[in-house]
Tab-separated table of C-alpha atoms and ligand atoms in Angstrom:
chain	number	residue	atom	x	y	z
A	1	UNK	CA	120.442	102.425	75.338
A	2	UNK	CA	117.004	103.862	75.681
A	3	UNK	CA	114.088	104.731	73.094
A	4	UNK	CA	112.634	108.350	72.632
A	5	UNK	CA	109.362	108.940	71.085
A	6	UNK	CA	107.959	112.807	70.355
A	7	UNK	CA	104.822	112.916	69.402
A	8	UNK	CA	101.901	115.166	69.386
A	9	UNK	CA	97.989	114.469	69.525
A	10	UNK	CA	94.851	116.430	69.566
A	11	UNK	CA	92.265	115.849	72.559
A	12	UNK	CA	88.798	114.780	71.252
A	13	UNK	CA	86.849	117.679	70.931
A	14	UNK	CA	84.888	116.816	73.418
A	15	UNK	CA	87.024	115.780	76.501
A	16	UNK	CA	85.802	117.013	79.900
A	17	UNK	CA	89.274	119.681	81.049
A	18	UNK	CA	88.577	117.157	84.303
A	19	UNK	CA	90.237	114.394	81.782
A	20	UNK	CA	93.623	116.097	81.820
A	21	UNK	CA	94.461	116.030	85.384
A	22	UNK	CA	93.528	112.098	85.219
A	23	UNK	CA	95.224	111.493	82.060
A	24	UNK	CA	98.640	112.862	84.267
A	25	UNK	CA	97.702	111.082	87.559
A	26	UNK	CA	97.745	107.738	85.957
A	27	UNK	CA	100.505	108.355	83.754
A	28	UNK	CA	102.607	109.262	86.832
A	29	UNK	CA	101.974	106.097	88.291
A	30	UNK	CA	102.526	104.075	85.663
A	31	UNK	CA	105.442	105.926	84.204
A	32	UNK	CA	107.441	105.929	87.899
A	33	UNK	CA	106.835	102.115	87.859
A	34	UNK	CA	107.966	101.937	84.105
A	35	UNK	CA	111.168	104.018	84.339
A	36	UNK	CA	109.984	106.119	82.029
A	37	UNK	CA	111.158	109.375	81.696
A	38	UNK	CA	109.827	112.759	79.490
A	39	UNK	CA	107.356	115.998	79.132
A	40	UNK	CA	104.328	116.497	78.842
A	41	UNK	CA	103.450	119.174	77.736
A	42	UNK	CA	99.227	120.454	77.258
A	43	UNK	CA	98.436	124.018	74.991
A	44	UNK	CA	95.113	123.699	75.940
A	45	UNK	CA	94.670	122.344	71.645
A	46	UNK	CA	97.441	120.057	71.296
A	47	UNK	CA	99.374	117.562	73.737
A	48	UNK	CA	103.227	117.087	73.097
A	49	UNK	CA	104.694	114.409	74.666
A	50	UNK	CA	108.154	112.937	75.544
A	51	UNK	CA	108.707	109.035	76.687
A	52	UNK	CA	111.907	107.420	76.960
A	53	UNK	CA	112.895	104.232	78.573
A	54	UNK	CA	114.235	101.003	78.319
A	55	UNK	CA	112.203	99.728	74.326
A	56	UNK	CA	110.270	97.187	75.826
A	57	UNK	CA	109.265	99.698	78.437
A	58	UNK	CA	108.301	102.491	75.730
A	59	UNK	CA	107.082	100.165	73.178
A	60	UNK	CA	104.263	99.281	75.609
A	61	UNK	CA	103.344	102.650	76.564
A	62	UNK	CA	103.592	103.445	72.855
A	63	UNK	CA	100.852	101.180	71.972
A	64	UNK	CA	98.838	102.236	75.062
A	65	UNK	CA	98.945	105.980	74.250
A	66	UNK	CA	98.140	105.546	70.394
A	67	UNK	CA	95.190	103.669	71.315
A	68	UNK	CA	94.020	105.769	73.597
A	69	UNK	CA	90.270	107.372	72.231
A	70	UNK	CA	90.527	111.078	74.528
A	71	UNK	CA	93.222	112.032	71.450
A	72	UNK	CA	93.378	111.856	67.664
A	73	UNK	CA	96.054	112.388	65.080
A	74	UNK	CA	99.137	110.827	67.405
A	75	UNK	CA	102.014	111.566	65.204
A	76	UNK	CA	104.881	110.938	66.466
A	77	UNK	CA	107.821	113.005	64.593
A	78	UNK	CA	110.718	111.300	66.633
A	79	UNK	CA	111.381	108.345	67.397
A	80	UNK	CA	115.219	107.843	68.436
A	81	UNK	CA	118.122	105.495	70.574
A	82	UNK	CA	119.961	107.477	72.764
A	83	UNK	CA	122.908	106.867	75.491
A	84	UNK	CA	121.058	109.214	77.815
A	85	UNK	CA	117.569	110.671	78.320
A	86	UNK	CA	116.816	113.742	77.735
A	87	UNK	CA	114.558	114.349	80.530
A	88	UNK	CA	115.036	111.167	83.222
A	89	UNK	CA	112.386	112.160	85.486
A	90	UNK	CA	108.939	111.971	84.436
A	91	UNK	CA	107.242	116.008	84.133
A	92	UNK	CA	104.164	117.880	83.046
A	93	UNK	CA	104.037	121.355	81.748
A	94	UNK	CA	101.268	123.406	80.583
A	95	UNK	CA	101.488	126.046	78.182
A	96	UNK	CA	98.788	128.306	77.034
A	97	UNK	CA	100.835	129.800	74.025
A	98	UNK	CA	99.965	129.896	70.283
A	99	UNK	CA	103.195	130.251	69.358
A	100	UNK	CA	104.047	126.747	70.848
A	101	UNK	CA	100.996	125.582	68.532
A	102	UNK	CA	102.331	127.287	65.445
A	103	UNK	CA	106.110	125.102	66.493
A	104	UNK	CA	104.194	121.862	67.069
A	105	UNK	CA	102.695	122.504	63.686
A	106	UNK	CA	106.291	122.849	62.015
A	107	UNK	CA	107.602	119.932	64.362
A	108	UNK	CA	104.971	117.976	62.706
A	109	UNK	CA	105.760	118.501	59.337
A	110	UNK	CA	109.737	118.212	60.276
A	111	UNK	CA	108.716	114.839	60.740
A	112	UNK	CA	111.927	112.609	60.707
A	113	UNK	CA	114.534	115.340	59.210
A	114	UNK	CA	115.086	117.288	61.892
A	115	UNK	CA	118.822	118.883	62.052
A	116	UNK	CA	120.651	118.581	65.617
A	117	UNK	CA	120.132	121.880	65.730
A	118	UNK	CA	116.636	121.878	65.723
A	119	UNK	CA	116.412	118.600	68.010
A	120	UNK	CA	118.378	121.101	70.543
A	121	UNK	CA	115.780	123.643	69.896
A	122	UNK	CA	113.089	121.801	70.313
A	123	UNK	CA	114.595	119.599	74.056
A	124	UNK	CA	115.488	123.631	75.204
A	125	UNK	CA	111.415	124.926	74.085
A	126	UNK	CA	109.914	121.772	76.273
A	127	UNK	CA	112.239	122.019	79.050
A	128	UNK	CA	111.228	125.614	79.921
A	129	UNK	CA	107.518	124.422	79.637
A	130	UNK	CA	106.467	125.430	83.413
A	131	UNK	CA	106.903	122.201	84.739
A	132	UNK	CA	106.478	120.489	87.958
B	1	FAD	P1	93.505	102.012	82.808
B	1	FAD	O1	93.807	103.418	83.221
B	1	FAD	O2	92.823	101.150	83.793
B	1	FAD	O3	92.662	102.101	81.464
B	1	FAD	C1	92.190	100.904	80.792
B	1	FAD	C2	91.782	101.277	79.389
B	1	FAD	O4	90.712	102.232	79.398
B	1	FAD	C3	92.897	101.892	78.579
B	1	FAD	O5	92.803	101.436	77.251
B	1	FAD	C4	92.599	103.387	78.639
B	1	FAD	O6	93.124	104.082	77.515
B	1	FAD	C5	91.059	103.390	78.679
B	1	FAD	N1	90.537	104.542	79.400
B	1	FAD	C6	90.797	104.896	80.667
B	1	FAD	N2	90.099	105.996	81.018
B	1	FAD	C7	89.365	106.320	79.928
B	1	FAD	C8	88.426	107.366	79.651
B	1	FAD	N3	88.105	108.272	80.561
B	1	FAD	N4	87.881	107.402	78.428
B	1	FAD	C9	88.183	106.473	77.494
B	1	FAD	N5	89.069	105.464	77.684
B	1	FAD	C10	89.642	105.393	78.891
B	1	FAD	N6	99.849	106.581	80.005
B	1	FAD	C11	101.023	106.223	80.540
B	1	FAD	O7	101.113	105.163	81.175
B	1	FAD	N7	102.124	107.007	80.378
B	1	FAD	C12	102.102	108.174	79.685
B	1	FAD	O8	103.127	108.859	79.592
B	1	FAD	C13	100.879	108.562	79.086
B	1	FAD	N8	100.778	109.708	78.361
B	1	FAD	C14	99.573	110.032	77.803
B	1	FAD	C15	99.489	111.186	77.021
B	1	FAD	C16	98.293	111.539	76.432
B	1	FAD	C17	98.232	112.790	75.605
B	1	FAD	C18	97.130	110.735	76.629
B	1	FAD	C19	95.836	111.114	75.997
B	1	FAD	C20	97.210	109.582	77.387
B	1	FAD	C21	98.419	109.229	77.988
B	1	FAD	N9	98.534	108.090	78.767
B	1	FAD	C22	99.748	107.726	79.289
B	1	FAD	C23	97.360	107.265	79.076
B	1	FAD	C24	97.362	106.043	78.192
B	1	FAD	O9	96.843	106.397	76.926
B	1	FAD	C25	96.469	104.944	78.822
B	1	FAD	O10	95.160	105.431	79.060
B	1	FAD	C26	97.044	104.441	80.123
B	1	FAD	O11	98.421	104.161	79.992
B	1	FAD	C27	96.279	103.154	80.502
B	1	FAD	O12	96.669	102.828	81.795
B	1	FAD	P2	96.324	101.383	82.369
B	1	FAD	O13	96.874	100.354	81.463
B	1	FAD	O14	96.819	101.382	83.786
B	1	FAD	O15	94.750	101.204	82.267
C-alpha cells in the first residue's frame, strides 16, 4: 500500500529562477533514495506536486516540503492509499500555461471531493506535463 499526496504551493515572490533547478536536484536525490515516486510539475506561478511511497517514506518528505520557506500556501487537495502508484518513477515537468493555473485553481477548491473521473483527469493533465 502506498500514500499519495497532491498538493500545490506558490514560490515566494522573491525566489531566485536559479532556486528551481536546485529545488529538483536535491529532490532527485533524495526521492531515488526514498522510493518515492511522482510529478513535479512548475507554471512558472504555481508548483504542483505528486509524492507517493511507502507512509513513513512520504510522511517525512511531507513535513520537509511544508516547511520548506521558498513556497507558501502548500495545500495539499489529495491525500490517498493506493495498490499502485500512479507515477513510480520520480519526474519533473514544466509548463508555462495559464490554463494549467486556472485547473490548479479549481483542483484547489475540489479539495477532497474529487469524482474518479476527475482524479483520471487530473493523473492524464500531469502526465503529459513535458517531462523528463
Ligand atoms: P538540505 O537540502 O540540506 O536542507 C536543510 C534545510 O534547509 C531544509 O529545511 C531546507 O528546506 C532548507 N533549505 C535548503 N536550501 C534552502 C534555501 N535556498 N533557502 C531556504 N531554505 C533552504 N524535497 C524532497 O526530498 N523531495 C521532493 O519531492 C521535494 N519536492 C519539493 C517541491 C517543492 C515545490 C519545494 C519548494 C521543495 C521540495 N523539496 C523536496 C525540498 C524540500 O522542501 C526540502 O528542502 C528538502 O527535502 C530538504 O532536503 P535535506 O533534508 O536533504 O536538507
Amino acid at each position: 500500500m502506498i500514500r499519495r499526496i497532491v498538493f500545490a504551493s506558490i514560490p515566494r515572490p522573491d525566489l531566485a529562477v536559479s532556486e528551481v533547478p536546485r529545488i529538483i536536484s536535491k529532490s532527485r536525490i533524495n526521492n531515488e533514495r526514498d522510493g518515492i515516486g511522482g510529478v513535479l510539475v512548475f507554471t512558472g506561478g504555481d508548483f504542483v506536486q505528486v509524492i507517493e511511497g511507502t507512509p513513513e517514506r512520504v510522511d517525512a518528505c511531507w513535513e520537509r516540503i511544508r516547511s520548506d520557506p521558498r513556497h507558501h500556501s502548500v495545500e495539499p487537495f489529495l491525500d490517498m492509499p493506493d495498490e499502485e502508484p500512479w507515477f513510480p518513477e520520480w519526474r519533473v515537468g514544466y509548463l508555462y500555461d495559464e490554463d494549467f493555473t486556472r485547473r490548479i485553481a479549481s483542483w484547489r477548491s475540489r479539495s477532497g471531493s474529487m469524482s474518479p473521473e476527475e482524479l483520471h483527469e487530473m493523473r492524464m493533465l500531469l502526465a503529459a506535463t513535458d517531462a523528463y
